[in-house]
Short mmCIF file of C-alpha atoms in Angstrom, two decimals:
data_model
loop_
_atom_site.label_atom_id
_atom_site.label_comp_id
_atom_site.label_asym_id
_atom_site.label_seq_id
_atom_site.Cartn_x
_atom_site.Cartn_y
_atom_site.Cartn_z
CA UNK A 1 -18.63 -2.40 -2.78
CA UNK A 2 -16.89 -2.35 -6.22
CA UNK A 3 -13.26 -3.95 -6.99
CA UNK A 4 -11.76 -2.69 -10.14
CA UNK A 5 -8.53 -4.31 -11.30
CA UNK A 6 -6.86 -1.44 -13.51
CA UNK A 7 -3.54 -4.02 -14.39
CA UNK A 8 -0.20 -1.90 -15.09
CA UNK A 9 -1.11 1.91 -15.32
CA UNK A 10 0.55 4.98 -14.98
CA UNK A 11 0.47 6.11 -11.46
CA UNK A 12 -0.61 9.63 -12.44
CA UNK A 13 -3.17 8.49 -14.30
CA UNK A 14 -4.23 6.25 -11.65
CA UNK A 15 -4.32 9.27 -9.23
CA UNK A 16 -6.72 10.96 -11.68
CA UNK A 17 -9.02 7.73 -11.48
CA UNK A 18 -8.66 7.65 -7.94
CA UNK A 19 -9.65 11.43 -7.34
CA UNK A 20 -12.70 11.12 -9.69
CA UNK A 21 -13.90 8.05 -7.66
CA UNK A 22 -13.37 9.86 -4.37
CA UNK A 23 -15.66 12.90 -5.57
CA UNK A 24 -18.29 10.27 -6.94
CA UNK A 25 -18.06 8.34 -3.79
CA UNK A 26 -18.13 11.54 -1.48
CA UNK A 27 -20.96 12.61 -3.45
CA UNK A 28 -23.08 9.59 -2.99
CA UNK A 29 -23.04 8.92 -6.93
CA UNK A 30 -20.70 5.75 -6.53
CA UNK A 31 -20.49 2.70 -4.43
CA UNK A 32 -17.41 2.42 -1.89
CA UNK A 33 -14.69 1.06 -4.44
CA UNK A 34 -11.43 -1.00 -4.08
CA UNK A 35 -8.80 -0.32 -6.94
CA UNK A 36 -6.23 -2.81 -7.76
CA UNK A 37 -3.19 -1.96 -9.76
CA UNK A 38 0.36 -2.25 -10.51
CA UNK A 39 2.50 0.83 -11.63
CA UNK A 40 5.48 1.37 -13.60
CA UNK A 41 8.54 1.97 -11.82
CA UNK A 42 7.99 5.29 -9.63
CA UNK A 43 8.69 7.12 -6.30
CA UNK A 44 6.30 8.70 -4.43
CA UNK A 45 6.55 11.17 -1.64
CA UNK A 46 3.69 11.57 1.28
CA UNK A 47 3.59 14.74 3.28
CA UNK A 48 6.02 13.96 6.03
CA UNK A 49 9.07 12.99 3.43
CA UNK A 50 12.25 14.92 4.60
CA UNK A 51 14.81 15.62 1.69
CA UNK A 52 17.43 13.46 3.26
CA UNK A 53 15.06 10.61 1.97
CA UNK A 54 14.68 11.38 -1.45
CA UNK A 55 17.15 10.11 -4.00
CA UNK A 56 20.41 11.84 -4.30
CA UNK A 57 20.88 10.54 -8.11
CA UNK A 58 17.94 12.82 -9.57
CA UNK A 59 15.45 10.20 -9.98
CA UNK A 60 12.12 11.87 -10.44
CA UNK A 61 10.00 11.53 -7.13
CA UNK A 62 5.91 12.33 -7.51
CA UNK A 63 4.93 14.48 -4.32
CA UNK A 64 1.32 13.36 -3.24
CA UNK A 65 -1.38 14.22 -0.41
CA UNK A 66 -1.35 10.99 1.46
CA UNK A 67 0.08 9.81 4.80
CA UNK A 68 3.48 8.68 5.09
CA UNK A 69 6.63 9.12 3.86
CA UNK A 70 8.53 8.03 0.61
CA UNK A 71 8.18 4.80 -1.26
CA UNK A 72 8.36 2.73 -4.51
CA UNK A 73 6.05 1.37 -6.84
CA UNK A 74 6.65 -0.63 -9.15
CA UNK A 75 5.75 -4.19 -11.29
CA UNK A 76 5.52 -7.30 -8.96
CA UNK A 77 3.92 -4.99 -6.46
CA UNK A 78 0.43 -5.08 -5.84
CA UNK A 79 -1.30 -1.88 -4.87
CA UNK A 80 -4.62 -1.25 -3.80
CA UNK A 81 -6.79 1.83 -3.35
CA UNK A 82 -9.55 1.73 -1.20
CA UNK A 83 -12.01 4.49 -1.90
CA UNK A 84 -14.57 4.16 1.27
CA UNK A 85 -16.89 6.46 3.06
CA UNK A 86 -15.74 5.44 6.37
CA UNK A 87 -18.10 5.04 9.59
CA UNK A 88 -15.38 6.17 11.90
CA UNK A 89 -13.59 8.79 9.32
CA UNK A 90 -11.70 10.33 12.30
CA UNK A 91 -10.12 7.54 13.40
CA UNK A 92 -7.66 6.96 10.97
CA UNK A 93 -5.06 5.01 12.98
CA UNK A 94 -8.01 2.30 13.52
CA UNK A 95 -8.55 2.19 9.96
CA UNK A 96 -4.84 1.57 9.26
CA UNK A 97 -4.99 -1.40 11.77
CA UNK A 98 -7.48 -2.72 9.76
CA UNK A 99 -6.11 -2.71 6.78
CA UNK A 100 -2.79 -4.21 8.28
CA UNK A 101 -4.93 -6.81 9.74
CA UNK A 102 -6.16 -7.83 6.53
CA UNK A 103 -2.83 -7.93 4.81
CA UNK A 104 -1.52 -10.35 7.72
CA UNK A 105 -4.60 -12.31 7.14
CA UNK A 106 -3.38 -12.39 3.24
CA UNK A 107 0.63 -13.44 3.91
CA UNK A 108 -0.95 -16.33 6.38
CA UNK A 109 -2.81 -17.83 3.55
CA UNK A 110 0.46 -18.22 1.96
CA UNK A 111 2.23 -19.81 5.38
CA UNK A 112 4.20 -16.52 5.76
CA UNK A 113 4.11 -15.27 9.36
CA UNK A 114 4.16 -11.39 9.29
CA UNK A 115 2.91 -8.77 12.32
CA UNK A 116 2.52 -5.29 13.08
CA UNK A 117 5.43 -3.13 14.60
CA UNK A 118 5.11 -0.71 17.37
CA UNK A 119 4.88 2.96 16.12
CA UNK A 120 5.29 1.79 12.43
CA UNK A 121 2.52 1.22 10.35
CA UNK A 122 2.45 -1.52 7.47
CA UNK A 123 3.17 -5.31 8.01
CA UNK A 124 6.39 -6.67 8.88
CA UNK A 125 8.31 -9.89 8.69
CA UNK A 126 10.23 -9.91 11.98
CA UNK A 127 12.78 -12.72 13.17
CA UNK A 128 16.78 -13.06 14.11
CA UNK A 129 17.61 -11.35 11.02
CA UNK A 130 15.57 -7.89 12.18
CA UNK A 131 12.41 -6.00 10.89
CA UNK A 132 11.81 -6.11 7.27
CA UNK A 133 8.81 -4.36 5.97
CA UNK A 134 6.56 -6.52 3.30
CA UNK A 135 3.94 -3.78 2.97
CA UNK A 136 3.64 -0.30 3.20
CA UNK A 137 0.37 1.47 3.89
CA UNK A 138 -0.46 5.65 3.39
CA UNK A 139 -3.66 7.02 3.76
CA UNK A 140 -5.61 10.34 3.18
CA UNK A 141 -9.47 10.67 4.24
CA UNK A 142 -11.20 13.62 2.89
CA UNK A 143 -15.03 14.37 3.28
CA UNK A 144 -15.19 10.97 5.16
CA UNK A 145 -13.97 9.23 2.30
CA UNK A 146 -10.48 7.53 2.19
CA UNK A 147 -8.12 7.29 -0.92
CA UNK A 148 -4.51 6.27 -1.33
CA UNK A 149 -3.83 2.84 0.11
CA UNK A 150 -1.48 0.24 0.61
CA UNK A 151 1.40 -1.53 -1.28
CA UNK A 152 2.28 -5.09 -1.14
CA UNK A 153 5.62 -6.59 -2.37
CA UNK A 154 4.50 -9.51 -3.94
CA UNK A 155 7.65 -10.11 -6.33
CA UNK A 156 9.45 -6.83 -7.18
CA UNK A 157 12.52 -5.70 -7.89
CA UNK A 158 13.84 -4.71 -4.34
CA UNK A 159 16.85 -3.47 -5.53
CA UNK A 160 14.78 -0.31 -6.50
CA UNK A 161 14.38 0.73 -2.93
CA UNK A 162 18.07 1.50 -2.60
CA UNK A 163 17.73 4.93 -3.96
CA UNK A 164 15.61 6.09 -1.22
CA UNK A 165 15.12 5.57 2.71
CA UNK A 166 11.86 3.72 2.57
CA UNK A 167 8.98 5.40 4.61
CA UNK A 168 11.83 7.00 6.46
CA UNK A 169 12.99 4.14 8.52
CA UNK A 170 16.67 3.65 8.20
CA UNK A 171 16.96 0.67 10.68
CA UNK A 172 15.04 -1.91 8.95
CA UNK A 173 14.78 -3.15 5.21
CA UNK A 174 12.47 -3.94 2.71
CA UNK A 175 11.38 -7.43 1.76
CA UNK A 176 8.67 -9.30 -0.70
CA UNK A 177 6.46 -12.59 -0.20
CA UNK A 178 8.95 -14.21 -3.03
CA UNK A 179 12.23 -13.53 -1.37
CA UNK A 180 10.54 -14.59 2.36
CA UNK A 181 9.17 -17.94 0.64
CA UNK A 182 12.25 -18.31 -1.31
CA UNK A 183 10.04 -19.22 -4.77
CA UNK A 184 8.48 -17.39 -7.42
CA UNK A 185 4.82 -16.09 -6.86
CA UNK A 186 3.11 -13.84 -9.15
CA UNK A 187 0.33 -11.05 -8.70
CA UNK A 188 -2.26 -13.18 -10.43
CA UNK A 189 -1.61 -15.81 -7.52
CA UNK A 190 -2.16 -13.53 -4.92
CA UNK A 191 -4.18 -10.64 -5.80
CA UNK A 192 -7.68 -13.37 -5.05
CA UNK A 193 -6.32 -13.64 -1.89
CA UNK A 194 -5.84 -9.97 -1.17
CA UNK A 195 -9.26 -9.55 -2.59
CA UNK A 196 -11.07 -11.83 0.05
CA UNK A 197 -9.51 -10.12 3.00
CA UNK A 198 -9.65 -6.48 2.07
CA UNK A 199 -13.20 -6.96 0.98
CA UNK A 200 -14.05 -7.95 4.14
CA UNK A 201 -12.12 -5.47 5.90
CA UNK A 202 -13.65 -2.33 3.95
CA UNK A 203 -17.28 -3.50 4.48
CA UNK A 204 -16.78 -4.05 7.92
CA UNK A 205 -15.27 -0.29 8.09
CA UNK A 206 -17.61 1.41 5.50
CA UNK A 207 -20.34 3.62 6.53
#
């Protein structure tokens, strides 16, 4: 498993890198690869996104071929793209659950209790204040190899989510590690922990 950190990179540029990596992993020319990146502010819409979930103010949206609905990426959010040849490529839900488990462990390392929510992908903070999504997941599998991935809100500007219905979910809100912990927290602090747990997860599910 190769881990690449692309730092801050335009979404479309990162997508080209993803697609090139996917082709090479699929052809057996490259090892399974986990890409980490931050993006400048951008909205991306998965295949199930409805028009009413998009921005109403004309804000541009990039349509992509992943699962899931619309979301926002931007500074302060750690995005991971696992380009992995899967041992069980038809069991996409199981793959998503493994990623969720890894991210739950990451949050636990920082003293933050998170969990899954039935019928909703991603990682959530759930308490008397309601359900708040802290990590989103949208995956595509082609030729047995995954692409796209997960976005963990470390310390982003959460107001950027106000223009959309994030992930098509109207009755829950979005949160971040910084907001829940009540302190400043950086990508540099969180990234090594994400790498540790997601590396372990991806090795387990890879062919």
